Short mmCIF file of C-alpha atoms and ligand atoms in Angstrom, two decimals:
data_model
loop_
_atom_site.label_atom_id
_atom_site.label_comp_id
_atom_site.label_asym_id
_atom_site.label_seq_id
_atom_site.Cartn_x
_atom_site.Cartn_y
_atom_site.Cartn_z
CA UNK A 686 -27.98 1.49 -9.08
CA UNK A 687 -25.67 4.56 -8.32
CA UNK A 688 -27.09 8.44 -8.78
CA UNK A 689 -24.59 11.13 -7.64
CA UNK A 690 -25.75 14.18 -7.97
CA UNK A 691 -24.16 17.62 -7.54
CA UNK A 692 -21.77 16.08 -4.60
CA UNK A 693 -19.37 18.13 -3.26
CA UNK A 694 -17.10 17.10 -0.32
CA UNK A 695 -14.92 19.97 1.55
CA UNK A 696 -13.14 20.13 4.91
CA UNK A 697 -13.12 22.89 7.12
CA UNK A 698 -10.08 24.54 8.57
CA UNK A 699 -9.82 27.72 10.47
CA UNK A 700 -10.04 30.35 7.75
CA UNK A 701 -11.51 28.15 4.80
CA UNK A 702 -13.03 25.11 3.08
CA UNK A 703 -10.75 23.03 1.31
CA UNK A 704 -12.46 21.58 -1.89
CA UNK A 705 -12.09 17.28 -2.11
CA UNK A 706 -14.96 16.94 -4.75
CA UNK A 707 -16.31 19.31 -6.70
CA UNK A 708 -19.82 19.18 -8.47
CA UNK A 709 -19.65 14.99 -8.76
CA UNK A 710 -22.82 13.75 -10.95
CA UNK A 711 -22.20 10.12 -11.86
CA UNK A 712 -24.67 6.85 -12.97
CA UNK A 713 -23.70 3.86 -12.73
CA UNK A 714 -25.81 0.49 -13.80
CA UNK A 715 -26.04 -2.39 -12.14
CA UNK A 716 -23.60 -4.40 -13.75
CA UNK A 717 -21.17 -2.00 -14.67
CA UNK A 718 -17.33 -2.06 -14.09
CA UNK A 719 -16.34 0.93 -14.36
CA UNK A 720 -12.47 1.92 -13.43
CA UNK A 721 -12.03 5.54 -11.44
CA UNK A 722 -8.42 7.04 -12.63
CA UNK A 723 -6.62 10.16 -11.96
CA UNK A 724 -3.56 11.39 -10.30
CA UNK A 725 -2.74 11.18 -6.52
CA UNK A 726 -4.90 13.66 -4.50
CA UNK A 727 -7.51 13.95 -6.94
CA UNK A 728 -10.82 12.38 -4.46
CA UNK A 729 -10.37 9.11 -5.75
CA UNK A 730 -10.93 7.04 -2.48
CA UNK A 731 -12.83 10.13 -0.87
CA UNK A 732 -15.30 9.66 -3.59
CA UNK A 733 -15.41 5.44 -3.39
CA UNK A 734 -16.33 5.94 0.55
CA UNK A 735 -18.75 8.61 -0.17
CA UNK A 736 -20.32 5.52 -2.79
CA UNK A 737 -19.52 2.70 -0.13
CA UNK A 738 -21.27 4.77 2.89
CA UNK A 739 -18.37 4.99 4.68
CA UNK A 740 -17.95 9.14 4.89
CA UNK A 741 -21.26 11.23 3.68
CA UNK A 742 -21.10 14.45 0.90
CA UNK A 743 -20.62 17.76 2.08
CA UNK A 744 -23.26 18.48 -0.43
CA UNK A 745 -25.77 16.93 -3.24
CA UNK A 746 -27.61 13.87 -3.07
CA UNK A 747 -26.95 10.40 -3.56
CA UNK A 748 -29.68 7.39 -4.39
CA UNK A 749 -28.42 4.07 -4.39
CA UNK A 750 -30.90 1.56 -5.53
CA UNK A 751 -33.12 4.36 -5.52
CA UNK A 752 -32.87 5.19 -1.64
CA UNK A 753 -32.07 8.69 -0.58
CA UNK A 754 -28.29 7.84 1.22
CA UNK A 755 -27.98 11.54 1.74
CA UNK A 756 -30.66 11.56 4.03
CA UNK A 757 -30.27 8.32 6.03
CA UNK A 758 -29.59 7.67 9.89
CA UNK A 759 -26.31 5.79 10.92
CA UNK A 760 -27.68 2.60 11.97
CA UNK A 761 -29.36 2.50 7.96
CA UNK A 762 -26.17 2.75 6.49
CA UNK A 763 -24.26 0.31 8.09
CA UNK A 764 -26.84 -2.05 7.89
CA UNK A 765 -27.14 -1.35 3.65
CA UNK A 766 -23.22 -1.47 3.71
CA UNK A 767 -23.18 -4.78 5.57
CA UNK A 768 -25.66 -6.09 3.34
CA UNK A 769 -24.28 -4.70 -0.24
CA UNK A 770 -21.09 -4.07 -0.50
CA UNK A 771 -17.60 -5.20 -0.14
CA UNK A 772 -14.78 -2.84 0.15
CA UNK A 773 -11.23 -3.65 -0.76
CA UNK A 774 -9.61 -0.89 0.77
CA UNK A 775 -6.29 1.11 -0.67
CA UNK A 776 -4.79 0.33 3.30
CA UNK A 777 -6.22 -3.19 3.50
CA UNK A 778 -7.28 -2.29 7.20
CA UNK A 779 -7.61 -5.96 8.41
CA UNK A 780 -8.44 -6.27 12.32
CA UNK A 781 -4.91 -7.07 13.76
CA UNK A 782 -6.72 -8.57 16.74
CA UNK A 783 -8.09 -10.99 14.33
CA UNK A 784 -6.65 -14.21 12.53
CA UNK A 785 -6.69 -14.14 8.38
CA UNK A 786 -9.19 -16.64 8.94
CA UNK A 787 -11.42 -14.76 10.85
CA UNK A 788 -10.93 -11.18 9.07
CA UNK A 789 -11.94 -13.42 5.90
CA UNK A 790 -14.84 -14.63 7.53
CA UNK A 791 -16.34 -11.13 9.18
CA UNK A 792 -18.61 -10.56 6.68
CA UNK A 793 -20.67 -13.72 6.91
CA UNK A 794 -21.45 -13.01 10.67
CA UNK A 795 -23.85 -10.93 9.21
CA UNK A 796 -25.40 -13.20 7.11
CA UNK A 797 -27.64 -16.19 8.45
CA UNK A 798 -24.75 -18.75 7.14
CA UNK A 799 -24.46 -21.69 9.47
CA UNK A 800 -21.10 -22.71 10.75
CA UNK A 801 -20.42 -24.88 8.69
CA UNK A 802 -21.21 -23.12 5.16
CA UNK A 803 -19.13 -20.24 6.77
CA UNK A 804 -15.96 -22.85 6.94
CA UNK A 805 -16.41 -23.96 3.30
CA UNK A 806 -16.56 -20.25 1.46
CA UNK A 807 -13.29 -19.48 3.59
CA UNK A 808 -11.34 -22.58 3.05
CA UNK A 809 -12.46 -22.03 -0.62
CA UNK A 810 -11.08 -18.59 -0.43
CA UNK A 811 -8.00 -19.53 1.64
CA UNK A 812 -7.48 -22.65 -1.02
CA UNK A 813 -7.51 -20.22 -4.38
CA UNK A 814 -5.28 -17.32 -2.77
CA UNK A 815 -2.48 -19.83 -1.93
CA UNK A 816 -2.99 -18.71 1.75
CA UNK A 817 -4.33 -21.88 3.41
CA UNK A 818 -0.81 -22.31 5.36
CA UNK A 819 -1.45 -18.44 6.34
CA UNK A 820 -4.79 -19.15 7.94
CA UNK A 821 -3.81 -18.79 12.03
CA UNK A 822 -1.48 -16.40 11.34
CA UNK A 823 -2.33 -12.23 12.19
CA UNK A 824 -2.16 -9.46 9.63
CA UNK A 825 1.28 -8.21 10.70
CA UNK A 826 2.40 -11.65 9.92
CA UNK A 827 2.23 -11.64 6.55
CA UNK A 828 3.52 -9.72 3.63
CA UNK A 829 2.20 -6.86 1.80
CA UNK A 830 0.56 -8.75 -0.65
CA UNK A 831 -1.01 -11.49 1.41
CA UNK A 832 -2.38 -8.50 3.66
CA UNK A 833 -3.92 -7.44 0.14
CA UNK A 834 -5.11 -10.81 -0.81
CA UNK A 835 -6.91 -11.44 2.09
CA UNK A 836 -8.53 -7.69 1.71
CA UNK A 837 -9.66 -8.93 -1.17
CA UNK A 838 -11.07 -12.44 0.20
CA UNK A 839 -12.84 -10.62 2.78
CA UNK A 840 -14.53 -8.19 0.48
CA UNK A 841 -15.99 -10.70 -2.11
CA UNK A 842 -16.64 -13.82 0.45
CA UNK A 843 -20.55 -12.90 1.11
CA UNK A 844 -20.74 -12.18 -2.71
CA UNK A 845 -22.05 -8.80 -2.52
CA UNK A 846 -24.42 -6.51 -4.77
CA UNK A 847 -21.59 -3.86 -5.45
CA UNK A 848 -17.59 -4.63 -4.94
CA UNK A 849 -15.33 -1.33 -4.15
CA UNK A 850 -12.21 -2.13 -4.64
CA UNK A 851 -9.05 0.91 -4.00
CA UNK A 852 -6.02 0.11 -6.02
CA UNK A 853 -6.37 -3.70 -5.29
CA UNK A 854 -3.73 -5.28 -6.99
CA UNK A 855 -1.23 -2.43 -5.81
CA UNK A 856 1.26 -4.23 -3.87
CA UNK A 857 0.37 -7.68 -6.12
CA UNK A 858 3.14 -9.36 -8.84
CA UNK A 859 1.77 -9.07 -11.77
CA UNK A 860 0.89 -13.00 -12.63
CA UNK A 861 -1.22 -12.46 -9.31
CA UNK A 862 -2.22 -9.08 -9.94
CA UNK A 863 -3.77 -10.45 -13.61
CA UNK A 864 -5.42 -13.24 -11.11
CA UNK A 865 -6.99 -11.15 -9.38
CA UNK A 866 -8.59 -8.37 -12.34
CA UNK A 867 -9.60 -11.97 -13.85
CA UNK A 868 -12.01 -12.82 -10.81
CA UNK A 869 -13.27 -9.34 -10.65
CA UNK A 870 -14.11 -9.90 -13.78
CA UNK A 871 -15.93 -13.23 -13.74
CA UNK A 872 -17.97 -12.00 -10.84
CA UNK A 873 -19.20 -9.23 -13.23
CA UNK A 874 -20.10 -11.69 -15.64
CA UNK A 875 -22.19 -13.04 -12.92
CA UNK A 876 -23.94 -9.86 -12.06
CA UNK A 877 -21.74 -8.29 -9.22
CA UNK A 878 -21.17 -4.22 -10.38
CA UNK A 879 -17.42 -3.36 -9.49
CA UNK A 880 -16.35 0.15 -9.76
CA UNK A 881 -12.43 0.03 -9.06
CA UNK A 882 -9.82 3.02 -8.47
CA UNK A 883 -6.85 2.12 -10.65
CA UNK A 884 -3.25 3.48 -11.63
CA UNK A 885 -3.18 0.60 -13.84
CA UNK A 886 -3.71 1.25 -17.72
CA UNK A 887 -3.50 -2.66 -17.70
CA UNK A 888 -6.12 -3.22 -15.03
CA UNK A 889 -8.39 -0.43 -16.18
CA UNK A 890 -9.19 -2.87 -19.75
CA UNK A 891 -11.00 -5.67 -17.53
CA UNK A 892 -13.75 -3.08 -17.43
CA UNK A 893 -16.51 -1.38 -19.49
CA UNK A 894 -15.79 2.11 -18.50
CA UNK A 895 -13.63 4.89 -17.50
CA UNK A 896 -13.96 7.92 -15.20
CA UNK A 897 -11.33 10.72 -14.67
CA UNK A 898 -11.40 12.64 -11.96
CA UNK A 899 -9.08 14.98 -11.77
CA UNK A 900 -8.38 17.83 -8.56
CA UNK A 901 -12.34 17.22 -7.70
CA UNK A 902 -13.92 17.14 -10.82
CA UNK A 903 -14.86 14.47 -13.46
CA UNK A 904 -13.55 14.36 -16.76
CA UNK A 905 -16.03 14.78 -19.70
CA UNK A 906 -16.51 10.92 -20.33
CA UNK B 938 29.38 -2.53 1.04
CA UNK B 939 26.63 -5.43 1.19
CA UNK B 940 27.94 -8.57 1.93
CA UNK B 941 25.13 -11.70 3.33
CA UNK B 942 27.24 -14.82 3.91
CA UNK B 943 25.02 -18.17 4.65
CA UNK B 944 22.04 -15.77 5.96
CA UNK B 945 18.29 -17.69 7.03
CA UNK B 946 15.34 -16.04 8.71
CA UNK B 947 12.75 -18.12 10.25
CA UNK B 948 10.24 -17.78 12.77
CA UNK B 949 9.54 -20.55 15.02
CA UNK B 950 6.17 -22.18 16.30
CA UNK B 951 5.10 -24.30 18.70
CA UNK B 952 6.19 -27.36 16.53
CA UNK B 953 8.66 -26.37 13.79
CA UNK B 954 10.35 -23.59 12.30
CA UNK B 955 8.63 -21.51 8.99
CA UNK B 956 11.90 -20.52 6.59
CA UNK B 957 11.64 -17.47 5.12
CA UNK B 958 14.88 -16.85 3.95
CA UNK B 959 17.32 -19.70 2.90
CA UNK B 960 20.82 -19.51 2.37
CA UNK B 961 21.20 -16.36 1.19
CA UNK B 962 24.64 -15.34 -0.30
CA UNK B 963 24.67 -11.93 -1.83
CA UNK B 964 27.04 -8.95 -2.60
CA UNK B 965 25.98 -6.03 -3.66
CA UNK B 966 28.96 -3.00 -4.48
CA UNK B 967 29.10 0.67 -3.43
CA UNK B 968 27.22 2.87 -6.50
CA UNK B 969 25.20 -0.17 -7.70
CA UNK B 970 21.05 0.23 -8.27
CA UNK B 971 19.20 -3.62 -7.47
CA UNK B 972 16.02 -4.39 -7.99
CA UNK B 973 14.84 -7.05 -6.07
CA UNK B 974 11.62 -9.27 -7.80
CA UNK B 975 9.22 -12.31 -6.59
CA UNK B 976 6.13 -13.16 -5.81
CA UNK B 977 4.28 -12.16 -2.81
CA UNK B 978 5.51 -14.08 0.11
CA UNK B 979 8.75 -14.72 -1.42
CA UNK B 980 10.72 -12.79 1.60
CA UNK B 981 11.36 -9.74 0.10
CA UNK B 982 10.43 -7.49 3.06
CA UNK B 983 12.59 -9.48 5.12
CA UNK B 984 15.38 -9.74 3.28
CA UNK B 985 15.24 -5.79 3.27
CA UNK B 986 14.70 -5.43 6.57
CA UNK B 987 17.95 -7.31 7.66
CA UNK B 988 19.76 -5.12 5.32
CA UNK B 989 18.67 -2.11 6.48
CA UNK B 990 19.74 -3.56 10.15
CA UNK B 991 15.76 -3.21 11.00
CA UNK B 992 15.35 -7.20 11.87
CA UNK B 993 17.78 -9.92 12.61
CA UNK B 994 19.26 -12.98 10.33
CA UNK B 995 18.37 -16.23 12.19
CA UNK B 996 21.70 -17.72 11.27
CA UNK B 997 24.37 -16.17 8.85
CA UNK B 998 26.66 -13.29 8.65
CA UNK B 999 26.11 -10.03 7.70
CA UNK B 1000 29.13 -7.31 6.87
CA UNK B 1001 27.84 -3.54 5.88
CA UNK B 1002 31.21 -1.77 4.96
CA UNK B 1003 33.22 -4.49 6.29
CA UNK B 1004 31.79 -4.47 9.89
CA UNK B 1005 29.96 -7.20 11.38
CA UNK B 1006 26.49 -6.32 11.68
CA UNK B 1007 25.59 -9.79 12.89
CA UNK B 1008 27.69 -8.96 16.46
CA UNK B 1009 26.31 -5.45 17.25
CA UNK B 1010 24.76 -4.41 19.86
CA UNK B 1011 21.38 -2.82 19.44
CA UNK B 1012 22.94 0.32 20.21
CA UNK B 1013 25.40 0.61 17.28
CA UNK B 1014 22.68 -0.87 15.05
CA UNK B 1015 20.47 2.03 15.52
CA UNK B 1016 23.33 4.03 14.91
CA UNK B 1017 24.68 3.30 11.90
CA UNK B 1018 21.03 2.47 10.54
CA UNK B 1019 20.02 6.80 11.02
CA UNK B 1020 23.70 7.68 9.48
CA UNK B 1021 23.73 5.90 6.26
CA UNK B 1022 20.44 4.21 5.58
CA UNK B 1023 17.15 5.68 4.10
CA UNK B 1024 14.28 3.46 4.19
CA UNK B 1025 11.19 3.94 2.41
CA UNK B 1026 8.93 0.74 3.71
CA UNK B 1027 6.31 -0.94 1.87
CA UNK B 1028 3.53 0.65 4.11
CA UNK B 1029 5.19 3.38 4.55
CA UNK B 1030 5.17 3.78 8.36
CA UNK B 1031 5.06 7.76 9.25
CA UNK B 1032 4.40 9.15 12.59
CA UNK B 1033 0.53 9.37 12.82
CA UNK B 1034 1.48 12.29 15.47
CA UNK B 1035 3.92 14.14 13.47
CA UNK B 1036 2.38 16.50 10.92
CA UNK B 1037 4.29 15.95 7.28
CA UNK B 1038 6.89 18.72 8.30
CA UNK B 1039 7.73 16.94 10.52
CA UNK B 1040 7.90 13.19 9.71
CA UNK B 1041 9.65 14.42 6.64
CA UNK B 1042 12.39 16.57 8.54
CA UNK B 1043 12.95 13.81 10.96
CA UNK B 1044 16.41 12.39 9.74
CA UNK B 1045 18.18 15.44 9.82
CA UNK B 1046 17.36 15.83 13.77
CA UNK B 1047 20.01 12.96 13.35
CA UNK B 1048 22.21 14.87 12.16
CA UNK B 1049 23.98 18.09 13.50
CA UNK B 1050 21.99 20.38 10.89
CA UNK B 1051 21.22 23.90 11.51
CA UNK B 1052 17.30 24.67 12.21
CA UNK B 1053 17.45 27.22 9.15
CA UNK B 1054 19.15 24.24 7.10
CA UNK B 1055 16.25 21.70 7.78
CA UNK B 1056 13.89 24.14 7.03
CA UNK B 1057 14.91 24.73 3.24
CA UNK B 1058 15.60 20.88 2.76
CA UNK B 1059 11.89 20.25 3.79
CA UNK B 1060 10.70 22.96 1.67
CA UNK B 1061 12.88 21.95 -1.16
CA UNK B 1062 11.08 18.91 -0.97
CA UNK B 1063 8.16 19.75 -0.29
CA UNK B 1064 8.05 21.79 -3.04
CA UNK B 1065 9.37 19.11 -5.48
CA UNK B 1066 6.31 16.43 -4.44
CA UNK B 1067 3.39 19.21 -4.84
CA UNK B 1068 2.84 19.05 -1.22
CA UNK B 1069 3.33 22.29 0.38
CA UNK B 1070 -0.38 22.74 0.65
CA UNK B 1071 -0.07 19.40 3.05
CA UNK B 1072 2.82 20.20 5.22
CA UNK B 1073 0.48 21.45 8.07
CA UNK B 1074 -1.71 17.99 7.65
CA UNK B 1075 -1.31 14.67 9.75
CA UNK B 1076 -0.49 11.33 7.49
CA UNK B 1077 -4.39 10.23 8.13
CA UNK B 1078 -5.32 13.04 6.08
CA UNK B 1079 -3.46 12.58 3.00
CA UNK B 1080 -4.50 10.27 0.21
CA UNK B 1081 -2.57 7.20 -0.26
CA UNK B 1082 0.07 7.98 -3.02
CA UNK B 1083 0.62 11.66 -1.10
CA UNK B 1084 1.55 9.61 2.20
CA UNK B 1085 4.01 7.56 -0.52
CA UNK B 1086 5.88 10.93 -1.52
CA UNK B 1087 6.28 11.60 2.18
CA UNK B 1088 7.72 8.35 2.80
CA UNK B 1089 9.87 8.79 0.24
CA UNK B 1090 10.95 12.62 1.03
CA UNK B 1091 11.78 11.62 4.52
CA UNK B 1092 14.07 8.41 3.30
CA UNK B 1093 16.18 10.76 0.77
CA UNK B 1094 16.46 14.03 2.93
CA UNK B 1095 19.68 13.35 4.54
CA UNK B 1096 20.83 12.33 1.72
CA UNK B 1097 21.97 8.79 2.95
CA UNK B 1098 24.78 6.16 1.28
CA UNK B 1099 22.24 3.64 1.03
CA UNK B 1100 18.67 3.73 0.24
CA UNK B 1101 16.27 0.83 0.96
CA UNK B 1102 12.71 1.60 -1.09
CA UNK B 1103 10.45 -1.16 -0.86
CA UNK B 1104 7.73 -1.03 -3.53
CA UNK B 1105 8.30 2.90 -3.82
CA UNK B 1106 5.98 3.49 -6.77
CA UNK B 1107 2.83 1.08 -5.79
CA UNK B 1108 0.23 3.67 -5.16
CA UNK B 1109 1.24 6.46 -7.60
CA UNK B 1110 0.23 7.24 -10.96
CA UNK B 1111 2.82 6.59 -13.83
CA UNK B 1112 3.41 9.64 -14.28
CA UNK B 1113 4.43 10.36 -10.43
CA UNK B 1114 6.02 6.64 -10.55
CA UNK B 1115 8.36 7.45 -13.63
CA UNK B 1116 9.14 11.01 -11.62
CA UNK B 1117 10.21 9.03 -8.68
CA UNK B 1118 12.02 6.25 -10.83
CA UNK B 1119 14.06 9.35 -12.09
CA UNK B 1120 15.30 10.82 -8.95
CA UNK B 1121 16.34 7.50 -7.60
CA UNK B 1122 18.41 7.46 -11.08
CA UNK B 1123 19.91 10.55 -10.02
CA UNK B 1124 20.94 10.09 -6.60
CA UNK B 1125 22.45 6.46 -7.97
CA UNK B 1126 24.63 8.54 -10.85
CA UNK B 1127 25.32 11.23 -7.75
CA UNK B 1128 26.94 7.94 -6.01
CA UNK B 1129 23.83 6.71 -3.93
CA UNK B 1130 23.57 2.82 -3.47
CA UNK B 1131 19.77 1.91 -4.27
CA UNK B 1132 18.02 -1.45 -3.17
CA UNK B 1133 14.50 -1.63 -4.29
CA UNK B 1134 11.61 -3.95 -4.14
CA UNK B 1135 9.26 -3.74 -7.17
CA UNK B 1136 6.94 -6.08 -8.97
CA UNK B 1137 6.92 -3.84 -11.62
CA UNK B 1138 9.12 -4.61 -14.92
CA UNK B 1139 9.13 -1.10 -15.61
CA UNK B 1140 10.53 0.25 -12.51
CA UNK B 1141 13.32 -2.49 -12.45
CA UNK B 1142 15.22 -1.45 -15.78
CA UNK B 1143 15.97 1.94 -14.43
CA UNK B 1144 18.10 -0.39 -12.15
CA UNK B 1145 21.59 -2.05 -13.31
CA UNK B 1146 20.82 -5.68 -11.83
CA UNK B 1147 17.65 -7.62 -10.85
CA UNK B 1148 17.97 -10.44 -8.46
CA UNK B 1149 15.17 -13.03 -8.19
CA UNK B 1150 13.68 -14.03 -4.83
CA UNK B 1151 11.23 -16.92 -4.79
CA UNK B 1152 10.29 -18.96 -1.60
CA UNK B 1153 13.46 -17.61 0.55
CA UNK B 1154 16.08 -18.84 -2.17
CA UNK B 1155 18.03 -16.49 -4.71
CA UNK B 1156 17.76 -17.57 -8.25
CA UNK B 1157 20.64 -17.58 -10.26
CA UNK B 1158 21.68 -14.27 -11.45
N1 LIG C 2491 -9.10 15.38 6.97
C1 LIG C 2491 -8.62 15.99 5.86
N2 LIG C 2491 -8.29 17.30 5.89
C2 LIG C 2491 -7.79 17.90 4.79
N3 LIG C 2491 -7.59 17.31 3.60
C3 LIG C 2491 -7.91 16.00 3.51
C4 LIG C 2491 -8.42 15.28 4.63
N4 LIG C 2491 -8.61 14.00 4.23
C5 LIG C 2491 -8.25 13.91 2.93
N5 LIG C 2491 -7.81 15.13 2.50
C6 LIG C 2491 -7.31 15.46 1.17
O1 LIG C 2491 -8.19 14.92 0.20
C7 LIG C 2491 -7.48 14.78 -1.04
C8 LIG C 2491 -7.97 13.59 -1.80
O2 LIG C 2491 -7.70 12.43 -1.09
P1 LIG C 2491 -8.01 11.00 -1.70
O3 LIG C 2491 -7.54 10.02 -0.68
O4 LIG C 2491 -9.41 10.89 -2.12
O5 LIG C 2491 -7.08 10.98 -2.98
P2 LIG C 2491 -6.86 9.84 -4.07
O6 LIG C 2491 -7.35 10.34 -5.37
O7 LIG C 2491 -7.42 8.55 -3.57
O8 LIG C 2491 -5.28 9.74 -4.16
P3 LIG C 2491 -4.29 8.48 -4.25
O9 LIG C 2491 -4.27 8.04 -5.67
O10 LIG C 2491 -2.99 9.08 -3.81
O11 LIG C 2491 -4.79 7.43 -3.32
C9 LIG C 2491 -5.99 14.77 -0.69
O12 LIG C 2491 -5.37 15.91 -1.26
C10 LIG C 2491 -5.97 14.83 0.84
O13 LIG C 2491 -4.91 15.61 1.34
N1 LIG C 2492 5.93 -13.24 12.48
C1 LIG C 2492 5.78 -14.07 11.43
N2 LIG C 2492 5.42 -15.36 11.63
C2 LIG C 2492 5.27 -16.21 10.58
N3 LIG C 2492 5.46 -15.89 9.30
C3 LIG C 2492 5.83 -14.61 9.04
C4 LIG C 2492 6.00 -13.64 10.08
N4 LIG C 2492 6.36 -12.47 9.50
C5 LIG C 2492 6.42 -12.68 8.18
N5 LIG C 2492 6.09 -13.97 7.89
C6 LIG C 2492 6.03 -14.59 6.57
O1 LIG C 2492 7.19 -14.23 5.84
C7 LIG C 2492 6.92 -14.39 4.45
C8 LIG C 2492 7.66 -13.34 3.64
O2 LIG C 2492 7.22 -12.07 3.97
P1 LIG C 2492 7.75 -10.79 3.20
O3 LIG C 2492 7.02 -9.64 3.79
O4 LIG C 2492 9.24 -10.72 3.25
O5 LIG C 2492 7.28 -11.08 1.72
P2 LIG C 2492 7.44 -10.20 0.41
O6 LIG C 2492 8.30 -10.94 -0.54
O7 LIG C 2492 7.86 -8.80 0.78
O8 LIG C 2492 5.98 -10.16 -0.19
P3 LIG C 2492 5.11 -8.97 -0.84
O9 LIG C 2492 5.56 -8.85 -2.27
O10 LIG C 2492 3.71 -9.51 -0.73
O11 LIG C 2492 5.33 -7.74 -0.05
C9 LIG C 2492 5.40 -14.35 4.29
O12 LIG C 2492 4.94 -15.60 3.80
C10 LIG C 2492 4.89 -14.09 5.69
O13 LIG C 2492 3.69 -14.78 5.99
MG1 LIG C 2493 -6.60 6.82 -2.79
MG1 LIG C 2494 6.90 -7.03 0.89
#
């Protein structure tokens, strides 16, 4: 599903390039969960929005579903990014301007769901996070981990091909945080590839496979 | 040096009022290290927050060394808030304009510290958290656990009586978490009072008291 090869990202200051990932080649299956660890700094989230489309490589190529990424126009990506994946981001970055409701619900504007299909998958949603009474409220209105919790809602509600999630149960309890590594886990069964970035020894088990990445590079698996 | 008598928080809409703190009656000594644990939503944050003289109590009284927080102006708040408290917040709030110099050397413009003094306290830091390479960089260019270590540089610079860290070790490694766990330890033996948020077991037992927060109410100790 995923091809990485030879990526490098850098970023140019005055005198030099500062290396962010070094020489990345990486396959992963559809299917797959796969858990990204390594220590602060390393590329971990540079390297999950090079996968999700959300920042291109400095160098290399990268096929997803077979498609040349490296070489597509702005318009193609967010349209495959819309259509494929859902990102739970290591900053949440809900729309403040937005109710929980409707930051849960973003993501099936871009489907063809009617109305009314569009108010049962969020209830649902709402219902199983324990957030219902949270619904009308705004981001800055709730706590850390509701703002993650409803990250997580938003990224999973159009049930996506591939799910990105960075560090998702980092500001979670743990009775939650086990909650929420269970449902990433039954929507693998179900076909959904995950690849997660994890501190978490504990959260890294729910998957099938490990990468290290370390100051750039990956670890010999 | 903590003492909460009686003390709510609740915000009110159009039709009735949402309690997130109840009651709360807590003491908490000069030289003592709390660890405060609940679920998400529990009121955590807030209860923080009126400590560290942030955010109002609805109802209730509030005495920080014996004075009556609950009467002072906003004025005096402020005051004694950048003398004696160091907060490191849950998302971690540094000055997207400020480069990490100088969000982390900050407090000690508070303070009537010499411009040569500042500048080996930063680098002492600095130095410490592996991030001299980053001091130059804004906080939008760090990765998520680096922009943690800031956070957490600027609340301990000044070296202040009381330190507020809510959920200090979320996006770090355990390796960086356990380093951080260990120089909280040290400022609490060098006669720091620590009050810290964590969901995490581990981080709590390097602590000499937990107190239990569920739905606004203390459990019993
Ligand atoms: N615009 C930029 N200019 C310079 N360096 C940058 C920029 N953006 C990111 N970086 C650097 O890229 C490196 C990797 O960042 P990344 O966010 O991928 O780390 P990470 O592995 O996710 O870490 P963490 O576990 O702390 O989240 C960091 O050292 C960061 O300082
Ligand atoms: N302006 C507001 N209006 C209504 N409810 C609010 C507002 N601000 C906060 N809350 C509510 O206060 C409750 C407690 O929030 P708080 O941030 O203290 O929780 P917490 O215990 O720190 O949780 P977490 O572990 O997830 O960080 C949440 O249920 C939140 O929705
Ligand atoms: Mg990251
Ligand atoms: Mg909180």
């Amino acid at each position: 599903m995923i091809k990485l090869l030879g990526v490098s990202k850098y970023y140019q200051n005055k005198f030099d390039k500062t290396y962010i990932l070094r020489n990345i080649n990486l396959e992963i299956k559809e299917g797959e969960f796969v858990s990204i660890m390594g220590p602060s700094g390393a590329g971990k989230s540079t390297l999950l929005y090079i996968i999700g489309m959300l920042d291109s490589a400095s160098e290399g190529e990268y096929y997803f579903l077979d498609e040349q990424v490296h070489k597509m126009k702005e318009k193609r990506l967010t349209e495959l990014h819309k259509s494929h994946i859902g990102f739970v981001f290591q900053q949440y970055h809900l729309i403040d301007e937005l109710t929980v409701y409707e930051n849960i619900e973003t993501p099936l504007l871009y489907q063809k769901v009617s109305g009314s299909e569009r108010k049962g998958k969020v209830a649902e949603l709402l219902d199983r996070f324990n957030m219902v009474a949270k619904k009308d409220l705004f981001p800055n209105q709730l706590s850390g981990g509701q703002q993650q919790l409803a990250a997580i809602a938003r990224a999973i509600i159009s049930k996506p091909k591939l799910i990105l999630a960075d560090e998702p149960t980092g500001n979670l309890h743990s009775d939650q945080g086990k909650e929420i590594m269970q449902l990433l886990k039954k929507l693998n069964d179900e076909g959904t590839t995950i690849i997660q970035v994890t501190h978490s020894e504990e959260n890294a088990k729910y998957g099938n496979r490990i990468i290290k990445l370390s100051d750039g590079w990956i670890e010999k698996e």
